[in-house]
C-alpha atoms as an extended CHARMM CRD file, in Angstrom:
* protein
*
       268  EXT
         1         1  GLN       CA            -18.2200000000       28.7410000000       11.0720000000  PROA      1               0.0000000000
         2         2  ASP       CA            -17.9930000000       31.5700000000       13.2200000000  PROA      2               0.0000000000
         3         3  SER       CA            -16.8840000000       35.0340000000       10.5140000000  PROA      3               0.0000000000
         4         4  SER       CA            -16.9190000000       37.4140000000       13.7180000000  PROA      4               0.0000000000
         5         5  GLN       CA            -13.2560000000       37.2630000000       14.0620000000  PROA      5               0.0000000000
         6         6  TYR       CA            -12.5370000000       38.6960000000       10.5570000000  PROA      6               0.0000000000
         7         7  PHE       CA            -16.1240000000       41.0450000000       10.2220000000  PROA      7               0.0000000000
         8         8  THR       CA            -18.3910000000       42.6380000000       11.6460000000  PROA      8               0.0000000000
         9         9  ASN       CA            -21.6580000000       42.7620000000       11.1360000000  PROA      9               0.0000000000
        10        10  THR       CA            -21.8310000000       39.4870000000        9.0080000000  PROA      10              0.0000000000
        11        11  ILE       CA            -25.0730000000       37.7590000000        8.3450000000  PROA      11              0.0000000000
        12        12  ARG       CA            -26.9680000000       35.6040000000        5.9960000000  PROA      12              0.0000000000
        13        13  LEU       CA            -29.6270000000       37.0030000000        3.7710000000  PROA      13              0.0000000000
        14        14  SER       CA            -32.6800000000       36.0000000000        2.7790000000  PROA      14              0.0000000000
        15        15  PRO       CA            -34.2450000000       38.1290000000        0.5000000000  PROA      15              0.0000000000
        16        16  PRO       CA            -38.9740000000       38.9260000000        0.4470000000  PROA      16              0.0000000000
        17        17  ALA       CA            -39.7100000000       36.2800000000       -3.0190000000  PROA      17              0.0000000000
        18        18  ASP       CA            -41.0570000000       39.7420000000       -4.5520000000  PROA      18              0.0000000000
        19        19  GLU       CA            -38.4360000000       41.0280000000       -7.1250000000  PROA      19              0.0000000000
        20        20  ALA       CA            -39.8700000000       44.0790000000       -6.4890000000  PROA      20              0.0000000000
        21        21  LEU       CA            -38.4920000000       44.6160000000       -3.0840000000  PROA      21              0.0000000000
        22        22  TYR       CA            -35.1230000000       43.4670000000       -3.9320000000  PROA      22              0.0000000000
        23        23  GLN       CA            -33.4920000000       47.0390000000       -4.2760000000  PROA      23              0.0000000000
        24        24  ASN       CA            -34.8360000000       48.5340000000       -1.4710000000  PROA      24              0.0000000000
        25        25  TYR       CA            -34.4180000000       45.3330000000        0.7220000000  PROA      25              0.0000000000
        26        26  TYR       CA            -30.6290000000       45.2000000000       -0.0290000000  PROA      26              0.0000000000
        27        27  ALA       CA            -30.4850000000       49.2250000000        0.3820000000  PROA      27              0.0000000000
        28        28  GLY       CA            -31.8390000000       49.3140000000        3.7120000000  PROA      28              0.0000000000
        29        29  ILE       CA            -29.3930000000       46.2850000000        5.1020000000  PROA      29              0.0000000000
        30        30  ILE       CA            -26.7690000000       48.4140000000        3.9760000000  PROA      30              0.0000000000
        31        31  GLN       CA            -27.2410000000       51.4480000000        5.1240000000  PROA      31              0.0000000000
        32        32  ALA       CA            -28.6920000000       49.5680000000        8.2610000000  PROA      32              0.0000000000
        33        33  LEU       CA            -25.5880000000       48.1260000000        8.7090000000  PROA      33              0.0000000000
        34        34  ARG       CA            -23.2470000000       49.8800000000        7.0460000000  PROA      34              0.0000000000
        35        35  VAL       CA            -21.9170000000       47.5040000000        4.6850000000  PROA      35              0.0000000000
        36        36  ASP       CA            -18.1370000000       47.6350000000        3.1170000000  PROA      36              0.0000000000
        37        37  VAL       CA            -18.4270000000       44.0160000000        1.2530000000  PROA      37              0.0000000000
        38        38  LEU       CA            -21.5960000000       43.0270000000       -0.6500000000  PROA      38              0.0000000000
        39        39  LEU       CA            -20.3850000000       38.7720000000       -1.6380000000  PROA      39              0.0000000000
        40        40  ILE       CA            -22.9660000000       36.7630000000       -3.6830000000  PROA      40              0.0000000000
        41        41  SER       CA            -22.8170000000       33.7210000000       -5.3660000000  PROA      41              0.0000000000
        42        42  ASN       CA            -24.8900000000       32.6670000000       -8.1080000000  PROA      42              0.0000000000
        43        43  ALA       CA            -27.2940000000       35.7110000000       -7.2490000000  PROA      43              0.0000000000
        44        44  VAL       CA            -28.7900000000       36.5810000000      -10.4800000000  PROA      44              0.0000000000
        45        45  LYS       CA            -31.4880000000       39.0410000000       -8.5330000000  PROA      45              0.0000000000
        46        46  VAL       CA            -28.6530000000       40.5730000000       -6.7780000000  PROA      46              0.0000000000
        47        47  TYR       CA            -26.9650000000       41.0740000000      -10.4600000000  PROA      47              0.0000000000
        48        48  LYS       CA            -30.3220000000       43.5330000000      -11.4910000000  PROA      48              0.0000000000
        49        49  CYS       CA            -29.4010000000       45.5660000000       -8.6200000000  PROA      49              0.0000000000
        50        50  SER       CA            -26.4370000000       46.0680000000       -8.7100000000  PROA      50              0.0000000000
        51        51  PRO       CA            -26.1310000000       49.7750000000      -10.8270000000  PROA      51              0.0000000000
        52        52  GLN       CA            -28.3350000000       51.3770000000       -8.0000000000  PROA      52              0.0000000000
        53        53  LEU       CA            -26.6880000000       50.0670000000       -5.2420000000  PROA      53              0.0000000000
        54        54  LYS       CA            -22.9620000000       50.9700000000       -6.5440000000  PROA      54              0.0000000000
        55        55  ARG       CA            -24.6520000000       54.3600000000       -7.9300000000  PROA      55              0.0000000000
        56        56  ARG       CA            -26.4940000000       54.2940000000       -4.1900000000  PROA      56              0.0000000000
        57        57  PHE       CA            -23.2150000000       53.6520000000       -2.0180000000  PROA      57              0.0000000000
        58        58  PRO       CA            -20.4320000000       54.4510000000       -3.7350000000  PROA      58              0.0000000000
        59        59  GLN       CA            -18.1910000000       53.4270000000       -1.2590000000  PROA      59              0.0000000000
        60        60  LEU       CA            -19.8220000000       49.6620000000       -1.3320000000  PROA      60              0.0000000000
        61        61  LYS       CA            -17.3700000000       46.7560000000       -2.7300000000  PROA      61              0.0000000000
        62        62  MET       CA            -18.4020000000       43.7720000000       -4.7800000000  PROA      62              0.0000000000
        63        63  MET       CA            -18.1660000000       40.5480000000       -4.5720000000  PROA      63              0.0000000000
        64        64  ASP       CA            -18.8940000000       37.6700000000       -6.3960000000  PROA      64              0.0000000000
        65        65  LEU       CA            -17.6720000000       33.9720000000       -6.5670000000  PROA      65              0.0000000000
        66        66  LEU       CA            -17.9210000000       32.0160000000       -9.7380000000  PROA      66              0.0000000000
        67        67  HSD       CA            -17.5770000000       28.2580000000       -9.4060000000  PROA      67              0.0000000000
        68        68  ALA       CA            -18.6800000000       26.6990000000      -12.9480000000  PROA      68              0.0000000000
        69        69  GLU       CA            -18.8670000000       27.4000000000      -16.0030000000  PROA      69              0.0000000000
        70        70  ASP       CA            -21.7790000000       29.0450000000      -18.0240000000  PROA      70              0.0000000000
        71        71  TRP       CA            -23.7530000000       29.1570000000      -15.0660000000  PROA      71              0.0000000000
        72        72  ALA       CA            -25.1850000000       32.8290000000      -13.6490000000  PROA      72              0.0000000000
        73        73  GLY       CA            -22.6510000000       34.4760000000      -13.2300000000  PROA      73              0.0000000000
        74        74  THR       CA            -20.4180000000       33.3260000000      -15.8680000000  PROA      74              0.0000000000
        75        75  SER       CA            -22.7490000000       32.7890000000      -18.8130000000  PROA      75              0.0000000000
        76        76  GLU       CA            -23.0610000000       35.4390000000      -21.1680000000  PROA      76              0.0000000000
        77        77  GLU       CA            -26.2210000000       36.7910000000      -20.5650000000  PROA      77              0.0000000000
        78        78  TRP       CA            -24.8360000000       38.3230000000      -16.9710000000  PROA      78              0.0000000000
        79        79  ALA       CA            -21.3840000000       39.2480000000      -18.6630000000  PROA      79              0.0000000000
        80        80  TRP       CA            -22.2290000000       43.1170000000      -18.2920000000  PROA      80              0.0000000000
        81        81  VAL       CA            -22.5690000000       42.7620000000      -14.6280000000  PROA      81              0.0000000000
        82        82  ALA       CA            -18.5180000000       43.3260000000      -14.9130000000  PROA      82              0.0000000000
        83        83  PRO       CA            -17.9420000000       46.5420000000      -14.3020000000  PROA      83              0.0000000000
        84        84  TYR       CA            -20.1820000000       46.7440000000      -11.0800000000  PROA      84              0.0000000000
        85        85  MET       CA            -18.1530000000       43.8030000000       -9.8700000000  PROA      85              0.0000000000
        86        86  ASP       CA            -14.9530000000       44.9260000000       -7.9370000000  PROA      86              0.0000000000
        87        87  ARG       CA            -13.3500000000       40.9830000000       -7.3540000000  PROA      87              0.0000000000
        88        88  ARG       CA            -15.2450000000       38.1430000000       -9.1440000000  PROA      88              0.0000000000
        89        89  VAL       CA            -13.7260000000       34.9600000000       -7.1470000000  PROA      89              0.0000000000
        90        90  CYS       CA            -13.2100000000       31.9550000000       -9.4710000000  PROA      90              0.0000000000
        91        91  ILE       CA            -12.5870000000       28.4970000000       -7.5780000000  PROA      91              0.0000000000
        92        92  SER       CA            -10.6680000000       26.9900000000      -10.0560000000  PROA      92              0.0000000000
        93        93  ARG       CA             -7.5350000000       28.7670000000      -12.7720000000  PROA      93              0.0000000000
        94        94  ARG       CA             -9.9750000000       26.5210000000      -15.0680000000  PROA      94              0.0000000000
        95        95  LEU       CA            -12.4190000000       28.5120000000      -14.4090000000  PROA      95              0.0000000000
        96        96  LYS       CA            -10.5360000000       31.9430000000      -14.4430000000  PROA      96              0.0000000000
        97        97  GLY       CA             -8.8640000000       31.3210000000      -17.7150000000  PROA      97              0.0000000000
        98        98  HSD       CA            -12.4090000000       30.7800000000      -19.0130000000  PROA      98              0.0000000000
        99        99  MET       CA            -14.0320000000       33.7910000000      -17.8010000000  PROA      99              0.0000000000
       100       100  LEU       CA            -10.6400000000       36.0380000000      -19.1570000000  PROA      100             0.0000000000
       101       101  ALA       CA            -10.9730000000       34.0490000000      -22.6860000000  PROA      101             0.0000000000
       102       102  LYS       CA            -14.7870000000       35.4140000000      -21.9660000000  PROA      102             0.0000000000
       103       103  TYR       CA            -13.6570000000       38.5360000000      -20.6710000000  PROA      103             0.0000000000
       104       104  GLN       CA            -11.3600000000       38.9360000000      -24.6100000000  PROA      104             0.0000000000
       105       105  ALA       CA            -14.0610000000       37.6670000000      -26.8640000000  PROA      105             0.0000000000
       106       106  LEU       CA            -16.5650000000       40.6580000000      -25.9850000000  PROA      106             0.0000000000
       107       107  GLY       CA            -13.6820000000       43.4390000000      -25.6180000000  PROA      107             0.0000000000
       108       108  MET       CA            -13.8510000000       43.6230000000      -21.5510000000  PROA      108             0.0000000000
       109       109  VAL       CA            -10.4050000000       42.4950000000      -20.8390000000  PROA      109             0.0000000000
       110       110  HSD       CA             -9.4830000000       46.0400000000      -19.1960000000  PROA      110             0.0000000000
       111       111  TYR       CA            -11.4810000000       44.4010000000      -16.3770000000  PROA      111             0.0000000000
       112       112  ALA       CA             -9.1970000000       40.8060000000      -16.3660000000  PROA      112             0.0000000000
       113       113  ASP       CA             -7.3720000000       42.2390000000      -13.4030000000  PROA      113             0.0000000000
       114       114  ARG       CA            -10.1900000000       42.1800000000      -10.9340000000  PROA      114             0.0000000000
       115       115  VAL       CA            -10.7470000000       38.5800000000      -11.5490000000  PROA      115             0.0000000000
       116       116  THR       CA             -8.6840000000       36.4950000000       -9.0720000000  PROA      116             0.0000000000
       117       117  THR       CA             -8.5440000000       32.6000000000       -7.9490000000  PROA      117             0.0000000000
       118       118  ILE       CA             -9.5840000000       31.0120000000       -4.4370000000  PROA      118             0.0000000000
       119       119  HSD       CA             -9.4790000000       27.0640000000       -4.3070000000  PROA      119             0.0000000000
       120       120  ASN       CA            -12.7350000000       25.9460000000       -2.6440000000  PROA      120             0.0000000000
       121       121  GLY       CA            -11.1320000000       24.2180000000        0.8010000000  PROA      121             0.0000000000
       122       122  VAL       CA            -11.5330000000       21.6980000000        3.7690000000  PROA      122             0.0000000000
       123       123  ASP       CA            -11.2510000000       22.3390000000        7.2010000000  PROA      123             0.0000000000
       124       124  LEU       CA             -8.3890000000       19.2480000000        7.1840000000  PROA      124             0.0000000000
       125       125  THR       CA             -8.8410000000       19.2260000000       11.0780000000  PROA      125             0.0000000000
       126       126  TYR       CA            -12.2240000000       18.6700000000       11.1200000000  PROA      126             0.0000000000
       127       127  TYR       CA            -11.1830000000       15.6740000000        7.9340000000  PROA      127             0.0000000000
       128       128  GLN       CA             -8.8200000000       13.5630000000        9.0620000000  PROA      128             0.0000000000
       129       129  ARG       CA             -9.4950000000        9.2970000000        8.8390000000  PROA      129             0.0000000000
       130       130  ALA       CA             -9.8350000000        9.2660000000       12.1810000000  PROA      130             0.0000000000
       131       131  ASP       CA            -10.0700000000        5.2380000000       14.3840000000  PROA      131             0.0000000000
       132       132  SER       CA            -13.2290000000        6.3440000000       15.8940000000  PROA      132             0.0000000000
       133       133  LEU       CA            -15.2750000000        7.2680000000       12.6950000000  PROA      133             0.0000000000
       134       134  SER       CA            -14.7070000000        3.5230000000       11.8430000000  PROA      134             0.0000000000
       135       135  GLY       CA            -18.2880000000        1.4570000000       11.1640000000  PROA      135             0.0000000000
       136       136  ARG       CA            -20.7730000000        3.8320000000       12.4670000000  PROA      136             0.0000000000
       137       137  PHE       CA            -22.2940000000        4.6380000000        9.2700000000  PROA      137             0.0000000000
       138       138  LYS       CA            -22.2270000000        0.7920000000        8.6130000000  PROA      138             0.0000000000
       139       139  THR       CA            -23.6120000000       -0.2050000000       11.6220000000  PROA      139             0.0000000000
       140       140  ALA       CA            -26.4470000000        2.6430000000       11.5260000000  PROA      140             0.0000000000
       141       141  PHE       CA            -27.5410000000        1.6830000000        8.0120000000  PROA      141             0.0000000000
       142       142  GLY       CA            -27.2040000000       -2.4690000000        8.4940000000  PROA      142             0.0000000000
       143       143  VAL       CA            -24.1180000000       -2.2330000000        6.0330000000  PROA      143             0.0000000000
       144       144  ARG       CA            -22.4140000000       -5.5820000000        7.3090000000  PROA      144             0.0000000000
       145       145  GLY       CA            -18.7080000000       -4.9590000000        7.9440000000  PROA      145             0.0000000000
       146       146  ASP       CA            -17.0130000000       -5.9150000000        4.9160000000  PROA      146             0.0000000000
       147       147  ALA       CA            -18.4100000000       -4.3430000000        2.5440000000  PROA      147             0.0000000000
       148       148  LYS       CA            -17.2690000000       -2.3350000000        0.1070000000  PROA      148             0.0000000000
       149       149  VAL       CA            -19.1110000000        0.9470000000        0.5260000000  PROA      149             0.0000000000
       150       150  ILE       CA            -19.5220000000        2.9160000000       -2.9380000000  PROA      150             0.0000000000
       151       151  SER       CA            -20.6090000000        6.5720000000       -2.3130000000  PROA      151             0.0000000000
       152       152  PHE       CA            -22.0870000000        9.6490000000       -4.1950000000  PROA      152             0.0000000000
       153       153  ILE       CA            -22.3040000000       12.4680000000       -1.8910000000  PROA      153             0.0000000000
       154       154  GLY       CA            -23.8500000000       15.9080000000       -3.1500000000  PROA      154             0.0000000000
       155       155  ARG       CA            -27.0250000000       17.4080000000       -4.5830000000  PROA      155             0.0000000000
       156       156  LEU       CA            -29.5450000000       14.6460000000       -6.9850000000  PROA      156             0.0000000000
       157       157  SER       CA            -30.2250000000       17.3240000000       -9.4510000000  PROA      157             0.0000000000
       158       158  TRP       CA            -28.9840000000       16.9710000000      -13.5000000000  PROA      158             0.0000000000
       159       159  GLU       CA            -25.8170000000       18.2500000000      -13.3820000000  PROA      159             0.0000000000
       160       160  LYS       CA            -24.0100000000       15.9750000000      -10.5420000000  PROA      160             0.0000000000
       161       161  ASN       CA            -26.1000000000       13.1120000000      -13.1300000000  PROA      161             0.0000000000
       162       162  PRO       CA            -27.0350000000       10.8440000000      -10.0960000000  PROA      162             0.0000000000
       163       163  LEU       CA            -29.2390000000        8.4550000000      -12.4410000000  PROA      163             0.0000000000
       164       164  LEU       CA            -25.8320000000        7.5400000000      -14.0500000000  PROA      164             0.0000000000
       165       165  PHE       CA            -24.4490000000        6.2600000000      -10.5530000000  PROA      165             0.0000000000
       166       166  VAL       CA            -27.2120000000        4.1630000000      -10.5170000000  PROA      166             0.0000000000
       167       167  ASP       CA            -26.2130000000        3.0910000000      -13.8320000000  PROA      167             0.0000000000
       168       168  ILE       CA            -23.0030000000        1.5510000000      -12.4640000000  PROA      168             0.0000000000
       169       169  ALA       CA            -24.4630000000        0.3310000000       -9.5550000000  PROA      169             0.0000000000
       170       170  GLU       CA            -26.5800000000       -2.0360000000      -11.6940000000  PROA      170             0.0000000000
       171       171  ARG       CA            -23.4720000000       -2.4040000000      -13.4540000000  PROA      171             0.0000000000
       172       172  LEU       CA            -21.1980000000       -3.5090000000      -10.9410000000  PROA      172             0.0000000000
       173       173  LEU       CA            -23.8510000000       -5.4700000000       -8.9830000000  PROA      173             0.0000000000
       174       174  THR       CA            -24.4340000000       -7.9770000000      -11.4260000000  PROA      174             0.0000000000
       175       175  ASN       CA            -20.4990000000       -9.6110000000      -11.6770000000  PROA      175             0.0000000000
       176       176  GLN       CA            -20.3740000000       -9.6320000000       -7.7310000000  PROA      176             0.0000000000
       177       177  PRO       CA            -22.2280000000      -11.9870000000       -4.9510000000  PROA      177             0.0000000000
       178       178  PRO       CA            -24.2320000000      -10.5650000000       -3.0360000000  PROA      178             0.0000000000
       179       179  GLY       CA            -23.3500000000       -8.3340000000       -0.1930000000  PROA      179             0.0000000000
       180       180  VAL       CA            -20.3780000000       -7.2710000000       -1.2710000000  PROA      180             0.0000000000
       181       181  LEU       CA            -20.9740000000       -4.1820000000       -2.4120000000  PROA      181             0.0000000000
       182       182  LYS       CA            -23.0050000000       -1.6890000000       -1.3780000000  PROA      182             0.0000000000
       183       183  PHE       CA            -23.9020000000        1.5800000000       -3.1700000000  PROA      183             0.0000000000
       184       184  VAL       CA            -24.9590000000        4.5390000000       -0.9450000000  PROA      184             0.0000000000
       185       185  MET       CA            -26.5260000000        8.0180000000       -2.5600000000  PROA      185             0.0000000000
       186       186  ALA       CA            -26.3720000000       10.6040000000        0.2210000000  PROA      186             0.0000000000
       187       187  GLY       CA            -28.1950000000       13.6650000000       -0.2420000000  PROA      187             0.0000000000
       188       188  ASP       CA            -31.7180000000       14.8290000000       -1.7150000000  PROA      188             0.0000000000
       189       189  GLY       CA            -32.8250000000       16.8530000000       -5.2300000000  PROA      189             0.0000000000
       190       190  PRO       CA            -35.0120000000       17.2340000000       -7.8770000000  PROA      190             0.0000000000
       191       191  GLU       CA            -33.6620000000       13.8290000000       -9.3460000000  PROA      191             0.0000000000
       192       192  ILE       CA            -34.9980000000       11.4040000000       -5.8930000000  PROA      192             0.0000000000
       193       193  THR       CA            -37.8000000000       10.2580000000       -7.7020000000  PROA      193             0.0000000000
       194       194  ARG       CA            -36.4140000000        9.5540000000      -10.8870000000  PROA      194             0.0000000000
       195       195  VAL       CA            -33.3680000000        7.7870000000       -9.1460000000  PROA      195             0.0000000000
       196       196  LYS       CA            -36.2870000000        5.9270000000       -6.7250000000  PROA      196             0.0000000000
       197       197  GLU       CA            -37.4990000000        4.4300000000       -9.9990000000  PROA      197             0.0000000000
       198       198  LYS       CA            -34.5330000000        3.8760000000      -11.5590000000  PROA      198             0.0000000000
       199       199  ILE       CA            -33.3330000000        1.8010000000       -9.0630000000  PROA      199             0.0000000000
       200       200  ARG       CA            -36.3000000000       -0.4100000000       -8.4270000000  PROA      200             0.0000000000
       201       201  ASP       CA            -36.5430000000       -0.9830000000      -12.3010000000  PROA      201             0.0000000000
       202       202  TYR       CA            -33.0300000000       -2.2290000000      -11.6570000000  PROA      202             0.0000000000
       203       203  GLY       CA            -34.2540000000       -4.5130000000       -8.9510000000  PROA      203             0.0000000000
       204       204  ILE       CA            -31.2280000000       -3.3130000000       -6.4080000000  PROA      204             0.0000000000
       205       205  LYS       CA            -33.2240000000       -1.5140000000       -3.8980000000  PROA      205             0.0000000000
       206       206  ASP       CA            -31.5920000000       -4.5160000000       -1.2650000000  PROA      206             0.0000000000
       207       207  ASP       CA            -28.1770000000       -2.6610000000       -2.6550000000  PROA      207             0.0000000000
       208       208  VAL       CA            -28.1310000000        0.7900000000       -2.2880000000  PROA      208             0.0000000000
       209       209  ILE       CA            -28.9520000000        2.7620000000        0.6160000000  PROA      209             0.0000000000
       210       210  LEU       CA            -31.2800000000        6.1120000000        0.2210000000  PROA      210             0.0000000000
       211       211  THR       CA            -29.7030000000        8.2370000000        3.2860000000  PROA      211             0.0000000000
       212       212  GLY       CA            -31.1980000000       12.0370000000        2.1920000000  PROA      212             0.0000000000
       213       213  MET       CA            -29.5700000000       14.7260000000        3.7390000000  PROA      213             0.0000000000
       214       214  LEU       CA            -26.6490000000       14.2880000000        5.7370000000  PROA      214             0.0000000000
       215       215  GLU       CA            -25.5140000000       16.9790000000        8.3980000000  PROA      215             0.0000000000
       216       216  PRO       CA            -21.6500000000       17.0520000000        8.2160000000  PROA      216             0.0000000000
       217       217  ASP       CA            -21.3190000000       14.5090000000       10.9750000000  PROA      217             0.0000000000
       218       218  GLY       CA            -23.2520000000       12.0860000000        9.1280000000  PROA      218             0.0000000000
       219       219  VAL       CA            -20.8920000000       13.2760000000        6.0540000000  PROA      219             0.0000000000
       220       220  ARG       CA            -17.2010000000       12.2570000000        8.2090000000  PROA      220             0.0000000000
       221       221  GLU       CA            -19.0200000000        9.1540000000        8.9650000000  PROA      221             0.0000000000
       222       222  LEU       CA            -20.3290000000        7.9180000000        5.8290000000  PROA      222             0.0000000000
       223       223  LEU       CA            -16.5400000000        9.4060000000        4.1030000000  PROA      223             0.0000000000
       224       224  ALA       CA            -14.8690000000        6.8660000000        7.3900000000  PROA      224             0.0000000000
       225       225  ASP       CA            -16.6170000000        4.0890000000        5.6380000000  PROA      225             0.0000000000
       226       226  THR       CA            -16.6720000000        4.4430000000        1.9150000000  PROA      226             0.0000000000
       227       227  HSD       CA            -14.3070000000        2.2680000000       -0.0770000000  PROA      227             0.0000000000
       228       228  VAL       CA            -14.2610000000        5.2100000000       -3.0240000000  PROA      228             0.0000000000
       229       229  LEU       CA            -15.7640000000        8.0410000000       -3.7000000000  PROA      229             0.0000000000
       230       230  LEU       CA            -17.5410000000        7.9470000000       -7.1420000000  PROA      230             0.0000000000
       231       231  VAL       CA            -18.2160000000       11.5620000000       -8.4250000000  PROA      231             0.0000000000
       232       232  VAL       CA            -20.2810000000       11.8740000000      -12.3700000000  PROA      232             0.0000000000
       233       233  SER       CA            -21.3710000000       15.0390000000      -12.9490000000  PROA      233             0.0000000000
       234       234  ARG       CA            -22.1500000000       16.6060000000      -16.8400000000  PROA      234             0.0000000000
       235       235  THR       CA            -20.7870000000       20.4270000000      -15.0770000000  PROA      235             0.0000000000
       236       236  GLU       CA            -18.1770000000       20.6390000000      -11.9050000000  PROA      236             0.0000000000
       237       237  GLY       CA            -16.4330000000       23.4400000000      -10.2060000000  PROA      237             0.0000000000
       238       238  ILE       CA            -14.0730000000       21.8560000000       -7.3220000000  PROA      238             0.0000000000
       239       239  PRO       CA            -16.4820000000       19.5830000000       -5.7990000000  PROA      239             0.0000000000
       240       240  LEU       CA            -16.1380000000       20.2980000000       -1.7340000000  PROA      240             0.0000000000
       241       241  VAL       CA            -16.5280000000       16.8000000000       -0.9500000000  PROA      241             0.0000000000
       242       242  MET       CA            -14.1110000000       15.4570000000       -3.3100000000  PROA      242             0.0000000000
       243       243  ALA       CA            -11.8390000000       17.5630000000       -1.0700000000  PROA      243             0.0000000000
       244       244  GLU       CA            -13.0850000000       16.6420000000        1.8640000000  PROA      244             0.0000000000
       245       245  ALA       CA            -13.2320000000       12.4510000000        0.4790000000  PROA      245             0.0000000000
       246       246  LEU       CA             -8.9230000000       12.8920000000       -0.1560000000  PROA      246             0.0000000000
       247       247  ALA       CA             -8.6010000000       14.6390000000        3.2310000000  PROA      247             0.0000000000
       248       248  MET       CA            -10.1740000000       11.4350000000        4.9340000000  PROA      248             0.0000000000
       249       249  ASN       CA             -7.9640000000        8.9430000000        2.4960000000  PROA      249             0.0000000000
       250       250  VAL       CA            -10.9240000000        8.1940000000        0.7100000000  PROA      250             0.0000000000
       251       251  PRO       CA             -9.8880000000        7.5440000000       -3.2040000000  PROA      251             0.0000000000
       252       252  VAL       CA            -11.9850000000        9.2480000000       -5.8790000000  PROA      252             0.0000000000
       253       253  ILE       CA            -13.1310000000        8.1610000000       -8.7850000000  PROA      253             0.0000000000
       254       254  SER       CA            -14.0380000000       10.9210000000      -11.7510000000  PROA      254             0.0000000000
       255       255  THR       CA            -15.3750000000       12.3360000000      -14.2420000000  PROA      255             0.0000000000
       256       256  ARG       CA            -12.9420000000       14.8840000000      -15.8680000000  PROA      256             0.0000000000
       257       257  VAL       CA            -14.9930000000       18.2990000000      -15.9330000000  PROA      257             0.0000000000
       258       258  GLY       CA            -14.1310000000       21.5180000000      -13.9760000000  PROA      258             0.0000000000
       259       259  GLY       CA            -11.8700000000       22.4190000000      -12.1980000000  PROA      259             0.0000000000
       260       260  ILE       CA            -11.3450000000       18.8870000000      -11.0330000000  PROA      260             0.0000000000
       261       261  GLU       CA             -8.0520000000       17.8090000000      -12.6410000000  PROA      261             0.0000000000
       262       262  GLU       CA             -6.5290000000       20.6080000000      -10.0100000000  PROA      262             0.0000000000
       263       263  ILE       CA             -7.0460000000       18.8280000000       -6.9080000000  PROA      263             0.0000000000
       264       264  VAL       CA             -7.0780000000       15.0680000000       -8.4450000000  PROA      264             0.0000000000
       265       265  ASN       CA             -3.6580000000       13.7430000000      -10.2760000000  PROA      265             0.0000000000
       266       266  ASN       CA             -4.7850000000       10.7330000000      -12.5040000000  PROA      266             0.0000000000
       267       267  GLY       CA             -4.0130000000        7.5130000000      -11.1530000000  PROA      267             0.0000000000
       268       268  VAL       CA             -2.7320000000        9.0720000000       -8.0410000000  PROA      268             0.0000000000
């Protein structure tokens, strides 16, 4: 979204591959644009140069956005960066509690007041149920109108557990007449080859659609035709797609991990 109404000189940084250049790269941008706030998320290479940046630019405020337990900035490996982070934003109360417990265990409670919670959120004017979207995804992907679509939307990676979604699809399809259920996996990632192999081995290729990456409008169209969003992650923060689905009145079935219980009430 356009951030110009809130900030000046807002850019997305794409640092060089050579790690040795990172510090000078960031320092050059901070100096040239007179940057006041540096916001990072899981950027471990920026953590490495945070002491040097704070010494060189005493006025610089550094913030990091934390998503999941024991992942990048929330791991003990990077606990030493706490003095250099002026604010640490956790996307769930659970994660904040996790961080405060870690600070307590490591004798760093004097930095606890720098940790706050801002929940992940979505634009409710964009993600809302709209009759005009209904049927678009099914038509585009050749899904019959009365089929119930069960969707996985996310990165096809270990932590998102896409292979379990395929296992669930195979189990449910065994007990249903042909065409009643259609399973959709939207996204891409390192597990894509194994996902395709498992779909082939189960013999359910005609019942599972792999869309690849979808633009936001494509995600909205898929959610509009989705019967249930299935989240099977091993670890999570608060998935944005879950909030998007709920905003569009799509029920969610999920593993109980991360901060999911802060936006999903069981049975509601």
